[in-house]
Amino acid sequence: MSTHSFDTTRYGPRTTWAKLTARDSLARRLDWTLLLAALTLCALGALLVWSATRNRTDLTGGDPQAFLVKHAVNTGIGILMGAGVLWLGHRRMRSAMPVLFVLSLVLVALVYTPLGATINGERAWLNLGGGFFLQPSEFTKVTIILAMAVVLSAKVDAGDRVHPDQRTVLHALALGALPIAVVADLGQVMVMSVILLGVLLASGASNRWIIGLVTAAVCGAVAVWLLDLLDEYQLNRFAAFANPALDPSGVGYNTNQARIAIGSGGLTGKGLFEGSQTTGQFVPEQQTDFIFTVAGEELGFLGGGLIIALIGVVLWRACRIALEATDLYSTILAAGIIAWFAFQSFENIGMALGIMPVAGLPLPFVSYGGTSMFAVWIAVGILQSIRIQRPMSA
């Protein structure tokens, strides 16, 4: 049997979430460190979103608490969705993978219909009416991880092979590449590509696949650039990253203002709600893509460092869950989530600091945004399910 096979000495192969909670206290098995770190990030995010929007009458309609309330509601819904995934269990999601994967592709495809909406140059949203927008690509991150985990782990967890064979890897890559080919959002494509790499690394696939995937990604990026396949606003973002002094009142405006906001915060910041850049609305999209600039200006280096430390705690606990998983399927799920959270956090904070190109990605757990909040809490539910269903010492 593979070392990743599920240990049935204490729990049978058909062990359900309900049976596990009957034998062991759910409170004992939950990863409370992970949960508390995620909740603290959401709480800090709520304060930062409130600070960034309370004076934006053009967005709030005159209600300073509008975005604070929406953020809290989004967080509550996200937690409920995560709890639902925990109740269902990541193993049951395995059998539901085909339906979930196809559904996510259908939602992404609907973006190109009259239901689609373009926001900040990206046609990546569904207009549900009444001011509600859905970004299907956020859910696609979950289904890519799920689909690839199911395919790559099938023969290994059954004990037929030690590592996925070439045909299995090709099948998994085809599934992962399909949503990437459909999604038009450059930032989301970057995250999904990193997820593919993380999943392959965790699966034990041959290093030739890893090298080949990285090489293909580099060649693809060069080809896209040379063939002029990027939209003008995307080219402008990379131009501003390469040369921050380029057109400071135009394409370089976001990056320059973000640096000014963070740099003015110093060690301890100007105080919550006291940031002049934030209050003066000098940094665009400050409640979403550039939420870290609010932390840097108003809470300073210490506040920004706290957010980074909390994200580090989430990643640390996710790594522990991946390492302690007893089957390859669970290991791959956790690894895909780690790759997702790590790269998206680095990209979001990096673009605020000017060390990464602007890609329009929210900061997990912190930025305002319903779909992104739902997706990250679904991922937390998967991680908690993996931890709960692993064998524990008597």
Coordinates of C-alpha atoms in Angstrom, one line a residue:
M1 CA 0.0 0.0 0.0
S2 CA 1.1 3.6 -0.6
T3 CA 2.3 5.6 2.3
H4 CA -0.6 8.0 1.5
S5 CA -3.3 5.4 2.0
F6 CA -5.9 6.3 4.6
D7 CA -5.1 4.6 8.0
T8 CA -8.2 2.5 8.9
T9 CA -6.8 1.1 12.1
R10 CA -8.9 3.5 14.1
Y11 CA -11.3 4.9 11.5
G12 CA -12.9 2.8 8.8
P13 CA -12.6 3.8 5.1
R14 CA -16.2 4.9 5.1
T15 CA -15.8 7.1 8.2
T16 CA -18.1 10.1 8.0
W17 CA -17.8 13.5 9.6
A18 CA -20.7 12.7 11.9
K19 CA -19.1 9.5 13.2
L20 CA -15.8 11.3 13.8
T21 CA -17.4 14.0 15.8
A22 CA -19.2 11.3 17.8
R23 CA -15.9 9.7 18.8
D24 CA -13.8 12.8 19.3
S25 CA -14.7 16.3 20.3
L26 CA -15.0 18.5 17.3
A27 CA -13.5 21.3 19.4
R28 CA -10.4 19.1 20.1
R29 CA -9.8 18.3 16.4
L30 CA -10.3 21.8 14.9
D31 CA -7.2 23.8 14.1
W32 CA -8.0 26.8 16.3
T33 CA -4.8 28.6 15.5
L34 CA -5.7 28.6 11.8
L35 CA -9.3 29.6 12.6
L36 CA -8.3 32.5 15.0
A37 CA -5.7 33.8 12.6
A38 CA -8.2 33.9 9.7
L39 CA -10.8 35.6 11.9
T40 CA -8.4 38.2 13.1
L41 CA -7.4 39.0 9.5
C42 CA -11.1 39.5 8.7
A43 CA -11.6 41.7 11.7
L44 CA -8.6 43.9 10.8
G45 CA -9.9 43.9 7.2
A46 CA -13.2 45.2 8.4
L47 CA -11.5 48.2 10.1
L48 CA -9.4 48.9 7.1
V49 CA -12.3 48.7 4.7
W50 CA -14.3 51.0 6.9
S51 CA -11.5 53.5 7.0
A52 CA -11.0 53.4 3.3
T53 CA -14.7 53.9 2.5
R54 CA -16.3 55.9 5.2
N55 CA -15.7 59.2 3.4
R56 CA -16.5 57.8 -0.1
T57 CA -19.9 59.2 -0.5
D58 CA -19.7 58.2 -4.2
L59 CA -19.5 54.6 -3.2
T60 CA -21.5 54.5 0.1
G61 CA -24.5 56.7 -0.9
G62 CA -24.0 58.7 2.2
D63 CA -23.8 55.8 4.7
P64 CA -20.3 55.7 6.2
Q65 CA -20.9 52.1 7.6
A66 CA -22.2 50.7 4.3
F67 CA -19.0 48.8 3.3
L68 CA -18.3 47.8 6.9
V69 CA -21.7 46.1 7.1
K70 CA -21.3 44.5 3.7
H71 CA -17.8 43.2 4.6
A72 CA -19.2 41.8 7.9
V73 CA -22.1 40.1 6.0
N74 CA -19.7 38.7 3.4
T75 CA -17.4 37.4 6.1
G76 CA -20.4 35.8 7.9
I77 CA -21.6 34.1 4.7
G78 CA -18.1 32.9 4.0
I79 CA -17.8 31.4 7.4
L80 CA -21.1 29.6 6.9
M81 CA -19.9 28.3 3.6
G82 CA -16.7 27.0 5.2
A83 CA -18.8 25.3 7.9
G84 CA -20.9 23.7 5.2
V85 CA -17.8 22.3 3.5
L86 CA -16.6 21.1 6.9
W87 CA -19.9 19.3 7.5
L88 CA -19.9 17.8 4.0
G89 CA -16.3 16.7 4.2
H90 CA -13.5 17.0 1.7
R91 CA -13.9 13.3 0.9
R92 CA -17.5 13.7 -0.2
M93 CA -16.4 16.6 -2.4
R94 CA -14.3 14.1 -4.3
S95 CA -17.4 12.4 -5.7
A96 CA -19.0 15.7 -6.5
M97 CA -15.9 17.0 -8.3
P98 CA -17.3 16.6 -11.9
V99 CA -20.4 18.6 -11.1
L100 CA -18.6 21.3 -9.3
F101 CA -15.9 21.6 -12.0
V102 CA -18.4 21.9 -14.9
L103 CA -20.5 24.3 -12.9
S104 CA -17.5 26.6 -12.3
L105 CA -16.7 26.5 -16.0
V106 CA -20.3 27.4 -16.9
L107 CA -20.2 30.4 -14.5
V108 CA -16.9 31.6 -16.0
A109 CA -18.3 31.3 -19.5
L110 CA -21.4 33.3 -18.6
V111 CA -19.0 36.3 -18.1
Y112 CA -18.9 36.6 -21.9
T113 CA -22.7 36.8 -22.2
P114 CA -24.8 39.9 -21.6
L115 CA -24.7 38.9 -17.9
G116 CA -21.0 39.7 -17.8
A117 CA -19.7 43.0 -16.4
T118 CA -16.4 44.8 -16.9
I119 CA -14.9 46.4 -13.8
N120 CA -11.5 48.2 -13.8
G121 CA -10.8 46.9 -17.3
E122 CA -11.4 43.2 -16.4
R123 CA -14.4 41.4 -17.9
A124 CA -14.5 38.9 -15.0
W125 CA -17.8 39.5 -13.2
L126 CA -21.5 38.5 -13.4
N127 CA -24.0 41.2 -12.8
L128 CA -26.7 39.5 -10.7
G129 CA -28.8 42.8 -10.4
G130 CA -29.5 44.9 -7.4
G131 CA -25.8 45.9 -7.2
F132 CA -24.7 42.3 -6.6
F133 CA -21.7 41.1 -8.6
L134 CA -20.1 37.6 -8.7
Q135 CA -16.5 36.8 -9.8
P136 CA -16.7 33.1 -10.9
S137 CA -12.9 32.8 -11.2
E138 CA -12.6 32.9 -7.4
F139 CA -14.6 29.6 -7.2
T140 CA -12.6 28.2 -10.1
K141 CA -9.4 28.2 -7.9
V142 CA -11.2 25.7 -5.6
T143 CA -12.4 23.5 -8.4
I144 CA -9.0 23.4 -10.1
I145 CA -7.4 22.2 -6.9
L146 CA -10.2 19.7 -6.3
A147 CA -10.2 18.3 -9.9
M148 CA -6.4 17.9 -10.1
A149 CA -6.3 16.3 -6.6
V150 CA -8.9 13.7 -7.6
V151 CA -7.1 12.7 -10.8
L152 CA -3.5 12.8 -9.4
S153 CA -4.3 10.8 -6.3
A154 CA -6.6 8.1 -7.6
K155 CA -4.0 5.4 -8.4
V156 CA -1.7 6.4 -5.6
D157 CA -4.3 6.3 -2.8
A158 CA -5.6 3.0 -4.3
G159 CA -2.1 1.5 -3.8
D160 CA -1.6 0.9 -7.5
R161 CA 1.3 3.3 -8.0
V162 CA 3.8 5.2 -5.8
H163 CA 3.6 8.4 -8.0
P164 CA 1.2 9.6 -10.7
D165 CA 2.1 8.3 -14.2
Q166 CA 2.6 10.4 -17.3
R167 CA -1.0 9.9 -18.6
T168 CA -2.4 10.9 -15.2
V169 CA -0.3 14.0 -15.0
L170 CA -1.4 15.0 -18.6
H171 CA -5.0 14.4 -17.7
A172 CA -4.7 16.6 -14.5
L173 CA -2.9 19.4 -16.4
A174 CA -5.6 19.4 -19.1
L175 CA -8.2 19.9 -16.4
G176 CA -6.2 22.6 -14.8
A177 CA -5.4 24.4 -18.0
L178 CA -9.0 24.5 -19.2
P179 CA -10.3 27.2 -16.8
I180 CA -7.1 29.2 -17.3
A181 CA -7.8 29.3 -21.0
V182 CA -11.3 30.6 -20.4
V183 CA -10.6 33.2 -17.7
A184 CA -9.7 36.7 -19.0
D185 CA -8.5 38.1 -15.7
L186 CA -4.7 38.3 -15.9
G187 CA -4.3 38.3 -12.1
Q188 CA -6.5 35.2 -11.6
V189 CA -4.6 33.4 -14.4
M190 CA -1.3 34.1 -12.5
V191 CA -2.8 32.6 -9.3
M192 CA -4.2 29.6 -11.1
S193 CA -0.8 28.9 -12.8
V194 CA 0.9 28.9 -9.4
I195 CA -1.8 26.6 -8.1
L196 CA -1.0 24.1 -10.9
L197 CA 2.7 24.2 -10.0
G198 CA 2.0 23.7 -6.3
V199 CA -0.3 20.8 -7.0
L200 CA 2.2 19.1 -9.2
L201 CA 5.0 19.5 -6.6
A202 CA 2.8 18.0 -3.9
S203 CA 1.7 15.1 -6.1
G204 CA 5.2 13.6 -6.4
A205 CA 5.1 13.9 -10.2
S206 CA 8.5 13.8 -12.0
N207 CA 10.6 16.9 -11.8
R208 CA 10.6 16.9 -15.6
W209 CA 6.9 18.0 -15.4
I210 CA 7.8 20.8 -13.1
I211 CA 10.6 22.1 -15.3
G212 CA 8.5 21.7 -18.4
L213 CA 5.6 23.6 -16.8
V214 CA 7.8 26.5 -15.7
T215 CA 9.5 26.6 -19.1
A216 CA 6.1 26.6 -20.9
A217 CA 4.9 29.4 -18.7
V218 CA 8.0 31.6 -19.4
C219 CA 7.7 30.9 -23.2
G220 CA 4.0 31.6 -23.1
A221 CA 4.5 34.9 -21.3
V222 CA 7.2 36.0 -23.8
A223 CA 4.9 34.9 -26.7
V224 CA 2.0 36.9 -25.3
W225 CA 4.2 40.0 -25.0
L226 CA 5.7 39.7 -28.5
L227 CA 2.4 39.0 -30.2
D228 CA 0.8 42.0 -28.4
L229 CA -2.0 39.9 -27.0
L230 CA -2.3 42.0 -23.8
D231 CA -4.9 44.8 -23.5
E232 CA -3.6 48.3 -23.3
Y233 CA -4.4 48.7 -19.6
Q234 CA -2.5 45.4 -18.9
L235 CA 0.5 46.7 -20.7
N236 CA 0.3 50.0 -18.8
R237 CA 0.4 48.1 -15.5
F238 CA 3.6 46.2 -16.5
A239 CA 5.1 49.5 -17.8
A240 CA 4.4 51.2 -14.5
F241 CA 6.0 48.3 -12.6
A242 CA 9.1 48.4 -14.7
N243 CA 9.4 52.1 -14.4
P244 CA 7.6 53.6 -11.4
A245 CA 8.5 57.1 -12.5
L246 CA 6.7 56.6 -15.8
D247 CA 3.7 59.1 -16.1
P248 CA 3.1 59.5 -12.4
S249 CA -0.3 61.2 -13.0
G250 CA -1.3 58.4 -15.5
V251 CA -0.3 54.7 -15.7
G252 CA 2.1 55.1 -12.7
Y253 CA -0.4 56.8 -10.4
N254 CA -1.6 53.8 -8.5
T255 CA 1.9 52.5 -7.7
N256 CA 3.2 56.0 -6.7
Q257 CA 0.3 56.8 -4.4
A258 CA 0.5 53.4 -2.8
R259 CA 4.1 53.9 -2.0
I260 CA 3.5 57.4 -0.6
A261 CA 0.7 56.1 1.6
I262 CA 2.8 53.2 3.0
G263 CA 5.9 55.3 3.4
S264 CA 4.1 58.0 5.3
G265 CA 3.0 55.6 8.0
G266 CA 6.4 55.1 9.6
L267 CA 6.7 52.6 12.5
T268 CA 3.4 52.9 14.2
G269 CA 1.3 54.7 11.6
K270 CA -0.8 57.9 11.8
G271 CA -3.7 56.2 13.6
L272 CA -6.8 54.4 12.4
F273 CA -9.0 56.8 10.4
E274 CA -6.2 59.4 10.5
G275 CA -4.4 58.7 7.2
S276 CA -4.3 61.7 5.0
Q277 CA -3.8 59.6 1.8
T278 CA -6.7 57.4 2.8
T279 CA -9.0 60.2 3.9
G280 CA -8.1 62.3 0.9
Q281 CA -8.9 59.3 -1.4
F282 CA -5.6 59.6 -3.2
V283 CA -5.1 55.8 -3.6
P284 CA -7.6 54.1 -6.0
E285 CA -9.4 50.8 -5.1
Q286 CA -8.1 51.1 -1.5
Q287 CA -10.8 48.9 -0.1
T288 CA -9.9 46.0 -2.4
D289 CA -6.7 45.7 -4.3
F290 CA -4.8 48.3 -2.3
I291 CA -6.1 47.6 1.2
F292 CA -2.6 47.1 2.4
T293 CA -1.8 50.8 1.9
V294 CA -4.4 51.6 4.5
A295 CA -2.7 49.4 7.0
G296 CA 0.7 50.8 6.1
E297 CA -0.4 54.4 6.5
E298 CA -2.6 54.2 9.5
L299 CA -1.1 51.3 11.4
G300 CA 2.4 51.7 10.2
F301 CA 5.2 49.1 9.9
L302 CA 3.9 47.3 13.0
G303 CA 0.3 47.0 11.7
G304 CA 1.5 45.9 8.2
G305 CA 3.8 43.4 9.8
L306 CA 1.0 42.0 12.0
I307 CA -1.1 41.3 8.9
I308 CA 1.9 39.6 7.2
A309 CA 2.5 37.6 10.4
L310 CA -1.1 36.4 10.6
I311 CA -1.0 35.3 6.9
G312 CA 2.2 33.5 7.8
V313 CA 0.3 31.7 10.6
V314 CA -2.4 30.6 8.2
L315 CA 0.2 29.3 5.8
W316 CA 2.1 27.5 8.6
R317 CA -1.0 25.7 9.9
A318 CA -2.0 24.8 6.3
C319 CA 1.5 23.3 5.8
R320 CA 1.1 21.3 9.0
I321 CA -2.2 20.0 7.8
A322 CA -0.6 19.0 4.5
L323 CA 2.3 17.2 6.2
E324 CA 0.0 15.3 8.6
A325 CA -2.4 14.2 5.9
T326 CA -2.5 10.4 5.5
D327 CA -3.5 10.3 1.8
L328 CA -2.3 12.0 -1.3
Y329 CA -5.7 13.5 -2.1
S330 CA -5.7 15.4 1.1
T331 CA -2.1 16.4 0.8
I332 CA -2.7 17.8 -2.7
L333 CA -5.8 19.8 -1.6
A334 CA -3.9 21.4 1.2
A335 CA -0.8 22.1 -1.0
G336 CA -3.0 23.8 -3.7
I337 CA -4.6 26.1 -1.1
I338 CA -1.1 26.9 0.3
A339 CA 0.1 27.9 -3.2
W340 CA -3.0 30.0 -3.7
F341 CA -2.9 31.9 -0.4
A342 CA 0.9 32.4 -0.5
F343 CA 1.2 33.7 -4.1
Q344 CA -2.0 35.9 -3.9
S345 CA -0.9 37.5 -0.6
F346 CA 2.6 38.1 -2.0
E347 CA 1.3 39.6 -5.2
N348 CA -1.2 41.9 -3.4
I349 CA 1.2 43.2 -0.8
G350 CA 4.0 43.3 -3.4
M351 CA 2.1 45.5 -5.8
A352 CA 1.3 47.9 -3.0
L353 CA 5.0 48.1 -2.2
G354 CA 5.9 48.4 -5.9
I355 CA 7.9 45.1 -6.1
M356 CA 5.2 43.3 -8.1
P357 CA 3.1 44.5 -11.1
V358 CA -0.5 45.6 -10.4
A359 CA -2.7 42.6 -11.1
G360 CA -6.0 43.4 -9.4
L361 CA -5.9 40.7 -6.8
P362 CA -7.5 41.0 -3.3
L363 CA -5.6 40.3 -0.1
P364 CA -7.1 37.0 1.3
F365 CA -9.4 37.6 4.3
V366 CA -8.6 41.3 4.4
S367 CA -9.8 43.0 1.2
Y368 CA -13.5 43.9 0.6
G369 CA -15.2 41.5 -1.9
G370 CA -17.9 38.9 -1.5
T371 CA -16.8 36.2 -3.9
S372 CA -13.1 36.3 -2.8
M373 CA -14.2 36.0 0.9
F374 CA -16.5 33.1 0.1
A375 CA -13.7 31.3 -1.7
V376 CA -11.1 31.7 1.0
W377 CA -13.4 30.4 3.7
I378 CA -14.4 27.4 1.5
A379 CA -10.7 26.7 1.4
V380 CA -10.4 27.0 5.2
G381 CA -13.4 24.6 5.5
I382 CA -11.4 22.1 3.3
L383 CA -8.3 22.5 5.5
Q384 CA -10.3 21.9 8.7
S385 CA -12.0 18.9 7.1
I386 CA -8.6 17.4 6.3
R387 CA -7.4 17.9 9.9
I388 CA -10.6 16.6 11.4
Q389 CA -10.6 13.4 9.3
R390 CA -7.0 12.5 9.9
P391 CA -6.3 9.8 12.6
M392 CA -5.2 11.1 16.0
S393 CA -3.2 9.3 18.7
A394 CA -5.3 7.8 21.4

